[in-house]
Amino acid sequence: MPGTVLLLAASPVGKGCLVDAASVLPVLAAVPPAVLAGTDTANVVELADPLEPQAVLTRLRAAAAAAGPLTVFVTGQLQLDRRQHLPHLALARTTPSTVRYTGFPWHWFREELRLRAAGTTTVLVDLHADAEAWGWLRGHALECGSTVAVYGRVAPPPGRRTVASPTYMKAVATILRSGGRPAVEQLHQAALGRIAGEGEVGDLVLGAAARVPPGGSAPWTPDRPERPRPQALPEGGPPDGLVGDPHAAISSAVQAGNHADADALAARWQEAAAAAHGAGSQEALHWAEVRADLAMFAGDAERSCRTWMAVAAARLAAGQAVDAPAVEAAVDRAHHQWGRIADTARARDLGPALADLRARVPGRREGALDHVQRQLRQLQLSSTR
């Protein structure tokens, strides 16, 4: 099966730049795609100094939807937003005061990669942290979800007025160009050995393989930065008549095109979780999110939009903040699916509720509420013609 490779290199323009991230792209681009991916054939997507976080999200989302193995190479610098103190990959327009709106939130990697099967996704990173992000890393892990293997390093802030070089990623590329494709763990250790030999010490080393559950199937449980990950199975065991890992069964149904069966199975687990923990529990909301994604896979944008809106409303009703990552993600996905509803009458009917939700949860993308209101006005005008 063909692999997919996403090459992402980003750093701010101007004096806020800590690392010349884009300098690694010519070296990586010289590596044959199949070697980058570790597969017989591969598709490569390159993002050099992107301006907008939504552009990165679109490419990451498309790469995550690929069926085969996915390898993501991320080079850049890590900064915290001033409001929630969450890590972001700084983009070309990022400044310390605009990180929240111009940077790429690290937890978006988890959000977009959460449905991929364990063992199919590898993220290699070469990051430089600013002083605040470096302090944050002392008490927090930088990861992309339990089913994603993450390797690489995070370097401390370079000296004043110094722009560092992404030496770890360049070492990775150089090793791959020399021929052969070592296992990712061996590749990682070889790259660390090279930069250590050049005198680079004191980095935070990342080397976490994906955790595969018993039986080899991948859980679809979304990792949330503000809450513990919910248990896959509700207390009291599975619903009557169901055995085994539900996520594997749902995944198989989707791959076979049996979307109705997949949704029916997820609905039964959602009902069981609601009965055991309550309709607004993390366990029940997990299955609601699974069903929202299943609707998207089935091409039913309206149902996906409604489900994501319901998830967002439930999280808000449970007391989660309007800027909590899980709440923002649910509203962003509802907004995205609303834009894909082909029936203008249905989109028009759903628009006011989405606009009300957007007013409460504006999200990180500037102008998101204006976009909903503008599109809704156009839909309403079209109905009077």
Tab-separated table of C-alpha atoms in Angstrom:
chain	number	residue	atom	x	y	z
A	1	MET	CA	0.000	0.000	0.000
A	2	PRO	CA	1.407	3.451	-0.871
A	3	GLY	CA	2.626	5.591	1.979
A	4	THR	CA	2.060	9.266	2.612
A	5	VAL	CA	4.685	11.765	3.752
A	6	LEU	CA	4.035	15.266	5.075
A	7	LEU	CA	7.061	17.565	5.278
A	8	LEU	CA	6.309	20.564	7.480
A	9	ALA	CA	8.913	23.229	8.191
A	10	ALA	CA	7.879	26.491	9.817
A	11	SER	CA	9.374	29.369	11.776
A	12	PRO	CA	8.516	33.040	12.230
A	13	VAL	CA	9.863	35.719	9.959
A	14	GLY	CA	12.079	38.317	11.595
A	15	LYS	CA	13.736	38.598	14.975
A	16	GLY	CA	11.425	36.040	16.599
A	17	CYS	CA	12.948	33.235	14.549
A	18	LEU	CA	14.851	30.675	16.639
A	19	VAL	CA	15.622	28.119	13.922
A	20	ASP	CA	16.050	28.135	10.145
A	21	ALA	CA	13.437	25.425	9.730
A	22	ALA	CA	13.000	25.654	5.956
A	23	SER	CA	16.687	24.920	5.371
A	24	VAL	CA	15.994	21.233	5.985
A	25	LEU	CA	13.486	20.869	3.151
A	26	PRO	CA	15.988	20.671	0.252
A	27	VAL	CA	17.822	17.915	2.135
A	28	LEU	CA	14.620	15.967	2.820
A	29	ALA	CA	13.357	16.559	-0.709
A	30	ALA	CA	16.485	14.874	-2.058
A	31	VAL	CA	15.459	11.626	-0.360
A	32	PRO	CA	13.323	9.341	-2.579
A	33	PRO	CA	9.670	9.385	-1.445
A	34	ALA	CA	9.608	5.620	-0.878
A	35	VAL	CA	12.606	5.912	1.465
A	36	LEU	CA	10.994	8.761	3.406
A	37	ALA	CA	7.872	6.665	3.897
A	38	GLY	CA	9.467	3.259	4.290
A	39	THR	CA	7.070	1.848	1.682
A	40	ASP	CA	7.384	0.730	-1.942
A	41	THR	CA	5.736	3.927	-3.204
A	42	ALA	CA	4.696	7.153	-1.516
A	43	ASN	CA	3.076	10.535	-2.007
A	44	VAL	CA	4.882	13.542	-0.552
A	45	VAL	CA	3.305	16.839	0.497
A	46	GLU	CA	5.591	19.739	1.422
A	47	LEU	CA	4.700	22.804	3.492
A	48	ALA	CA	7.427	25.448	3.684
A	49	ASP	CA	6.890	28.347	6.105
A	50	PRO	CA	3.070	28.291	5.909
A	51	LEU	CA	1.284	31.500	6.855
A	52	GLU	CA	-2.017	30.215	8.211
A	53	PRO	CA	-2.738	27.440	10.738
A	54	GLN	CA	-5.807	26.457	8.714
A	55	ALA	CA	-3.589	25.716	5.707
A	56	VAL	CA	-1.543	23.340	7.841
A	57	LEU	CA	-4.712	21.783	9.248
A	58	THR	CA	-6.109	21.148	5.762
A	59	ARG	CA	-2.948	19.344	4.627
A	60	LEU	CA	-2.643	17.385	7.867
A	61	ARG	CA	-6.290	16.334	7.678
A	62	ALA	CA	-5.868	15.134	4.091
A	63	ALA	CA	-2.719	13.211	5.010
A	64	ALA	CA	-4.437	11.629	8.027
A	65	ALA	CA	-7.239	10.386	5.784
A	66	ALA	CA	-4.798	8.349	3.663
A	67	ALA	CA	-5.235	4.612	4.047
A	68	GLY	CA	-1.577	3.587	4.113
A	69	PRO	CA	1.317	4.372	6.451
A	70	LEU	CA	1.796	8.054	7.268
A	71	THR	CA	5.084	9.721	8.195
A	72	VAL	CA	5.106	13.359	9.295
A	73	PHE	CA	8.363	15.329	9.505
A	74	VAL	CA	7.953	18.482	11.627
A	75	THR	CA	10.710	21.080	11.895
A	76	GLY	CA	10.301	24.432	13.627
A	77	GLN	CA	9.933	26.147	16.966
A	78	LEU	CA	7.617	25.655	19.900
A	79	GLN	CA	5.883	28.530	21.705
A	80	LEU	CA	3.055	28.869	24.229
A	81	ASP	CA	-0.014	31.017	23.779
A	82	ARG	CA	-0.478	33.612	26.519
A	83	ARG	CA	-4.075	32.692	27.291
A	84	GLN	CA	-4.037	28.949	27.899
A	85	HIS	CA	-0.291	28.309	27.925
A	86	LEU	CA	-0.598	25.477	25.419
A	87	PRO	CA	2.195	24.588	22.958
A	88	HIS	CA	1.967	25.752	19.351
A	89	LEU	CA	4.151	25.275	16.314
A	90	ALA	CA	5.077	28.837	15.372
A	91	LEU	CA	4.284	29.767	11.759
A	92	ALA	CA	5.596	32.553	9.539
A	93	ARG	CA	3.422	35.299	11.046
A	94	THR	CA	3.661	34.172	14.671
A	95	THR	CA	4.785	36.632	17.340
A	96	PRO	CA	4.731	36.095	21.120
A	97	SER	CA	1.462	38.045	21.421
A	98	THR	CA	-0.322	36.327	18.509
A	99	VAL	CA	0.611	32.674	19.075
A	100	ARG	CA	-2.976	31.655	19.794
A	101	TYR	CA	-4.212	32.901	16.427
A	102	THR	CA	-1.207	32.544	14.142
A	103	GLY	CA	0.458	29.385	15.476
A	104	PHE	CA	-0.554	25.768	14.911
A	105	PRO	CA	-1.841	24.245	18.187
A	106	TRP	CA	0.091	21.096	18.970
A	107	HIS	CA	-3.026	19.296	20.159
A	108	TRP	CA	-4.393	19.558	16.606
A	109	PHE	CA	-1.910	16.836	15.681
A	110	ARG	CA	-3.667	14.590	18.216
A	111	GLU	CA	-7.105	15.613	17.014
A	112	GLU	CA	-6.375	14.826	13.369
A	113	LEU	CA	-4.395	11.617	13.923
A	114	ARG	CA	-6.661	10.086	16.557
A	115	LEU	CA	-8.601	7.827	14.172
A	116	ARG	CA	-5.584	6.243	12.535
A	117	ALA	CA	-4.780	2.618	13.332
A	118	ALA	CA	-1.920	2.003	15.746
A	119	GLY	CA	1.372	1.297	14.054
A	120	THR	CA	0.560	3.229	10.868
A	121	THR	CA	1.625	6.737	11.909
A	122	THR	CA	5.063	8.114	12.750
A	123	VAL	CA	5.934	11.708	13.597
A	124	LEU	CA	9.563	12.842	13.521
A	125	VAL	CA	10.230	16.243	15.084
A	126	ASP	CA	13.112	18.664	15.316
A	127	LEU	CA	11.939	21.594	17.423
A	128	HIS	CA	13.509	24.540	19.215
A	129	ALA	CA	11.569	25.853	22.203
A	130	ASP	CA	11.480	29.401	23.426
A	131	ALA	CA	12.055	30.024	27.135
A	132	GLU	CA	8.394	29.667	28.159
A	133	ALA	CA	7.849	26.499	26.113
A	134	TRP	CA	11.061	25.013	27.463
A	135	GLY	CA	9.775	25.560	30.985
A	136	TRP	CA	6.424	24.014	30.080
A	137	LEU	CA	8.169	20.884	28.832
A	138	ARG	CA	9.595	20.234	32.290
A	139	GLY	CA	6.151	19.207	33.477
A	140	HIS	CA	4.351	18.108	30.316
A	141	ALA	CA	4.801	15.523	27.586
A	142	LEU	CA	4.823	16.529	23.926
A	143	GLU	CA	2.979	13.738	22.138
A	144	CYS	CA	0.470	13.123	19.371
A	145	GLY	CA	-1.773	10.475	20.924
A	146	SER	CA	-1.299	6.946	22.183
A	147	THR	CA	-1.427	5.275	18.752
A	148	VAL	CA	1.160	7.581	17.131
A	149	ALA	CA	4.911	6.968	17.354
A	150	VAL	CA	6.826	10.195	18.043
A	151	TYR	CA	10.612	10.473	17.701
A	152	GLY	CA	12.968	13.417	17.647
A	153	ARG	CA	14.273	16.138	19.888
A	154	VAL	CA	13.327	19.499	21.349
A	155	ALA	CA	16.273	21.844	21.787
A	156	PRO	CA	16.424	24.600	24.414
A	157	PRO	CA	16.381	28.247	23.306
A	158	PRO	CA	19.508	29.156	21.340
A	159	GLY	CA	21.677	32.069	22.357
A	160	ARG	CA	20.462	35.608	21.925
A	161	ARG	CA	20.274	36.738	18.295
A	162	THR	CA	21.231	33.235	17.209
A	163	VAL	CA	19.255	31.322	14.601
A	164	ALA	CA	19.813	27.610	15.118
A	165	SER	CA	20.005	24.910	12.487
A	166	PRO	CA	17.692	21.858	12.460
A	167	THR	CA	20.634	19.502	12.791
A	168	TYR	CA	18.638	16.491	13.996
A	169	MET	CA	16.337	16.514	10.948
A	170	LYS	CA	19.251	17.161	8.625
A	171	ALA	CA	20.983	14.153	10.158
A	172	VAL	CA	17.849	12.069	9.552
A	173	ALA	CA	17.767	13.179	5.913
A	174	THR	CA	21.489	12.528	5.435
A	175	ILE	CA	21.163	9.002	6.811
A	176	LEU	CA	18.215	8.279	4.531
A	177	ARG	CA	20.075	9.644	1.510
A	178	SER	CA	22.945	7.261	2.148
A	179	GLY	CA	20.789	4.337	1.071
A	180	GLY	CA	18.451	1.950	2.818
A	181	ARG	CA	15.649	2.653	5.253
A	182	PRO	CA	16.493	1.636	8.828
A	183	ALA	CA	13.691	1.082	11.323
A	184	VAL	CA	12.545	4.384	12.766
A	185	GLU	CA	14.035	3.650	16.198
A	186	GLN	CA	17.428	2.936	14.613
A	187	LEU	CA	17.115	6.014	12.423
A	188	HIS	CA	16.324	8.129	15.465
A	189	GLN	CA	19.263	6.817	17.487
A	190	ALA	CA	21.656	7.257	14.555
A	191	ALA	CA	20.582	10.874	14.106
A	192	LEU	CA	21.004	11.569	17.833
A	193	GLY	CA	24.451	10.036	17.672
A	194	ARG	CA	25.467	12.327	14.837
A	195	ILE	CA	24.392	15.562	16.511
A	196	ALA	CA	25.881	14.457	19.847
A	197	GLY	CA	29.153	13.929	18.025
A	198	GLU	CA	28.946	17.547	16.895
A	199	GLY	CA	28.676	18.730	20.492
A	200	GLU	CA	24.907	19.239	20.788
A	201	VAL	CA	23.785	18.216	24.277
A	202	GLY	CA	20.970	19.126	26.635
A	203	ASP	CA	18.098	18.412	24.253
A	204	LEU	CA	14.828	16.831	25.315
A	205	VAL	CA	14.774	13.512	23.456
A	206	LEU	CA	11.452	12.108	22.263
A	207	GLY	CA	11.247	8.404	21.552
A	208	ALA	CA	7.792	6.942	22.124
A	209	ALA	CA	6.477	4.080	20.035
A	210	ALA	CA	2.753	3.751	19.477
A	211	ARG	CA	0.900	1.710	22.094
A	212	VAL	CA	-0.970	-1.126	20.425
A	213	PRO	CA	-3.761	-2.633	22.536
A	214	PRO	CA	-4.092	-6.415	23.008
A	215	GLY	CA	-5.161	-8.046	19.778
A	216	GLY	CA	-3.437	-5.397	17.668
A	217	SER	CA	-6.465	-3.175	17.027
A	218	ALA	CA	-6.383	0.588	17.438
A	219	PRO	CA	-8.600	2.465	19.881
A	220	TRP	CA	-10.414	5.485	18.517
A	221	THR	CA	-10.374	7.216	21.896
A	222	PRO	CA	-9.494	10.896	21.330
A	223	ASP	CA	-6.805	12.293	23.582
A	224	ARG	CA	-7.852	15.577	25.181
A	225	PRO	CA	-5.305	17.925	26.738
A	226	GLU	CA	-7.657	19.103	29.479
A	227	ARG	CA	-9.074	15.770	30.634
A	228	PRO	CA	-7.928	12.177	31.114
A	229	ARG	CA	-8.556	9.887	28.194
A	230	PRO	CA	-11.917	8.102	28.648
A	231	GLN	CA	-12.074	4.365	28.967
A	232	ALA	CA	-12.980	2.601	25.737
A	233	LEU	CA	-15.461	0.262	27.398
A	234	PRO	CA	-18.223	1.388	29.771
A	235	GLU	CA	-18.403	-0.130	33.220
A	236	GLY	CA	-20.400	-3.312	33.326
A	237	GLY	CA	-18.992	-4.618	30.040
A	238	PRO	CA	-20.134	-4.278	26.437
A	239	PRO	CA	-23.740	-3.955	25.308
A	240	ASP	CA	-25.701	-7.204	25.121
A	241	GLY	CA	-24.609	-9.428	22.260
A	242	LEU	CA	-21.360	-7.533	21.546
A	243	VAL	CA	-17.885	-8.872	22.180
A	244	GLY	CA	-14.376	-7.829	21.195
A	245	ASP	CA	-12.935	-4.426	20.379
A	246	PRO	CA	-15.692	-2.164	18.994
A	247	HIS	CA	-13.219	0.187	17.335
A	248	ALA	CA	-11.768	-2.580	15.197
A	249	ALA	CA	-15.250	-3.729	14.172
A	250	ILE	CA	-16.298	-0.173	13.307
A	251	SER	CA	-13.119	0.430	11.331
A	252	SER	CA	-13.661	-2.766	9.356
A	253	ALA	CA	-17.257	-1.777	8.574
A	254	VAL	CA	-16.178	1.654	7.324
A	255	GLN	CA	-13.450	0.186	5.136
A	256	ALA	CA	-16.024	-2.207	3.664
A	257	GLY	CA	-18.394	0.678	2.941
A	258	ASN	CA	-20.959	-0.509	5.497
A	259	HIS	CA	-21.490	2.929	7.010
A	260	ALA	CA	-24.945	2.227	8.434
A	261	ASP	CA	-23.663	-0.849	10.274
A	262	ALA	CA	-20.720	1.120	11.646
A	263	ASP	CA	-22.994	3.876	12.969
A	264	ALA	CA	-25.441	1.380	14.463
A	265	LEU	CA	-22.619	-0.330	16.350
A	266	ALA	CA	-21.271	2.999	17.635
A	267	ALA	CA	-24.798	4.019	18.669
A	268	ARG	CA	-25.145	0.902	20.825
A	269	TRP	CA	-21.873	1.655	22.573
A	270	GLN	CA	-22.919	5.271	23.050
A	271	GLU	CA	-26.173	4.147	24.664
A	272	ALA	CA	-24.303	1.760	26.970
A	273	ALA	CA	-21.818	4.477	27.971
A	274	ALA	CA	-24.645	6.932	28.644
A	275	ALA	CA	-26.451	4.376	30.802
A	276	ALA	CA	-23.299	3.628	32.791
A	277	HIS	CA	-21.837	7.130	33.112
A	278	GLY	CA	-24.441	9.658	31.978
A	279	ALA	CA	-25.202	11.244	28.621
A	280	GLY	CA	-22.698	14.064	29.212
A	281	SER	CA	-19.851	11.838	30.379
A	282	GLN	CA	-16.506	11.636	28.616
A	283	GLU	CA	-17.291	8.021	27.713
A	284	ALA	CA	-20.598	8.872	26.049
A	285	LEU	CA	-19.181	11.956	24.327
A	286	HIS	CA	-16.363	9.846	22.936
A	287	TRP	CA	-18.897	7.694	21.105
A	288	ALA	CA	-20.814	10.758	19.941
A	289	GLU	CA	-17.582	12.037	18.395
A	290	VAL	CA	-16.994	8.676	16.740
A	291	ARG	CA	-20.493	8.880	15.234
A	292	ALA	CA	-19.830	12.423	13.997
A	293	ASP	CA	-16.751	11.168	12.171
A	294	LEU	CA	-18.654	8.170	10.841
A	295	ALA	CA	-21.244	10.526	9.342
A	296	MET	CA	-18.420	12.426	7.672
A	297	PHE	CA	-16.988	9.183	6.247
A	298	ALA	CA	-20.451	8.305	4.938
A	299	GLY	CA	-20.723	11.669	3.181
A	300	ASP	CA	-23.553	12.905	5.415
A	301	ALA	CA	-22.260	16.392	6.222
A	302	GLU	CA	-25.522	17.525	7.792
A	303	ARG	CA	-25.619	14.683	10.316
A	304	SER	CA	-21.934	15.159	11.087
A	305	CYS	CA	-22.482	18.882	11.655
A	306	ARG	CA	-25.459	18.306	13.944
A	307	THR	CA	-23.579	15.700	15.955
A	308	TRP	CA	-20.528	17.905	16.434
A	309	MET	CA	-22.798	20.762	17.514
A	310	ALA	CA	-24.453	18.458	20.047
A	311	VAL	CA	-21.034	17.405	21.362
A	312	ALA	CA	-19.984	21.032	21.769
A	313	ALA	CA	-23.250	21.899	23.534
A	314	ALA	CA	-22.852	18.929	25.891
A	315	ARG	CA	-19.303	19.903	26.784
A	316	LEU	CA	-20.366	23.486	27.473
A	317	ALA	CA	-23.275	22.262	29.571
A	318	ALA	CA	-20.823	20.159	31.573
A	319	GLY	CA	-18.938	23.301	32.486
A	320	GLN	CA	-16.053	23.136	30.038
A	321	ALA	CA	-14.686	26.534	29.035
A	322	VAL	CA	-15.542	28.084	25.676
A	323	ASP	CA	-11.833	28.046	24.793
A	324	ALA	CA	-11.203	24.472	25.936
A	325	PRO	CA	-9.505	22.619	23.070
A	326	ALA	CA	-12.178	19.892	22.962
A	327	VAL	CA	-14.969	22.483	22.743
A	328	GLU	CA	-13.195	24.514	20.068
A	329	ALA	CA	-12.453	21.371	18.081
A	330	ALA	CA	-16.110	20.286	18.118
A	331	VAL	CA	-17.327	23.699	16.920
A	332	ASP	CA	-14.601	23.914	14.269
A	333	ARG	CA	-15.614	20.502	12.918
A	334	ALA	CA	-19.297	21.459	12.938
A	335	HIS	CA	-18.430	24.628	11.012
A	336	HIS	CA	-16.382	22.642	8.506
A	337	GLN	CA	-19.134	20.096	7.918
A	338	TRP	CA	-21.784	22.826	7.592
A	339	GLY	CA	-19.818	24.230	4.682
A	340	ARG	CA	-20.045	20.840	2.973
A	341	ILE	CA	-23.839	20.496	3.117
A	342	ALA	CA	-24.941	20.416	-0.523
A	343	ASP	CA	-28.643	21.034	0.138
A	344	THR	CA	-28.923	24.813	0.552
A	345	ALA	CA	-32.264	24.577	2.370
A	346	ARG	CA	-30.830	22.228	4.993
A	347	ALA	CA	-27.732	24.362	5.365
A	348	ARG	CA	-29.929	27.439	5.775
A	349	ASP	CA	-32.031	25.754	8.461
A	350	LEU	CA	-28.960	24.707	10.421
A	351	GLY	CA	-27.121	28.014	10.020
A	352	PRO	CA	-28.731	30.046	12.851
A	353	ALA	CA	-27.936	27.396	15.461
A	354	LEU	CA	-24.338	27.216	14.254
A	355	ALA	CA	-24.065	31.017	14.308
A	356	ASP	CA	-25.318	31.069	17.920
A	357	LEU	CA	-22.765	28.403	18.849
A	358	ARG	CA	-20.008	30.267	17.023
A	359	ALA	CA	-20.885	33.426	18.941
A	360	ARG	CA	-20.201	31.515	22.172
A	361	VAL	CA	-17.142	29.686	20.847
A	362	PRO	CA	-15.334	31.946	18.352
A	363	GLY	CA	-12.352	29.617	18.157
A	364	ARG	CA	-8.840	30.452	17.059
A	365	ARG	CA	-9.495	31.415	13.456
A	366	GLU	CA	-10.161	35.120	13.158
A	367	GLY	CA	-13.418	35.889	11.365
A	368	ALA	CA	-15.004	32.471	11.894
A	369	LEU	CA	-18.243	33.972	13.219
A	370	ASP	CA	-18.318	36.539	10.414
A	371	HIS	CA	-17.909	33.714	7.919
A	372	VAL	CA	-20.927	31.828	9.282
A	373	GLN	CA	-23.065	34.948	9.347
A	374	ARG	CA	-22.017	35.963	5.836
A	375	GLN	CA	-22.706	32.514	4.405
A	376	LEU	CA	-26.049	32.380	6.207
A	377	ARG	CA	-27.104	35.737	4.752
A	378	GLN	CA	-26.250	34.480	1.275
A	379	LEU	CA	-28.301	31.334	1.846
A	380	GLN	CA	-31.245	33.371	3.105
A	381	LEU	CA	-31.055	35.735	0.130
A	382	SER	CA	-30.981	32.810	-2.274
A	383	SER	CA	-34.230	31.471	-0.811
A	384	THR	CA	-36.075	34.722	-1.666
A	385	ARG	CA	-35.092	34.759	-5.326
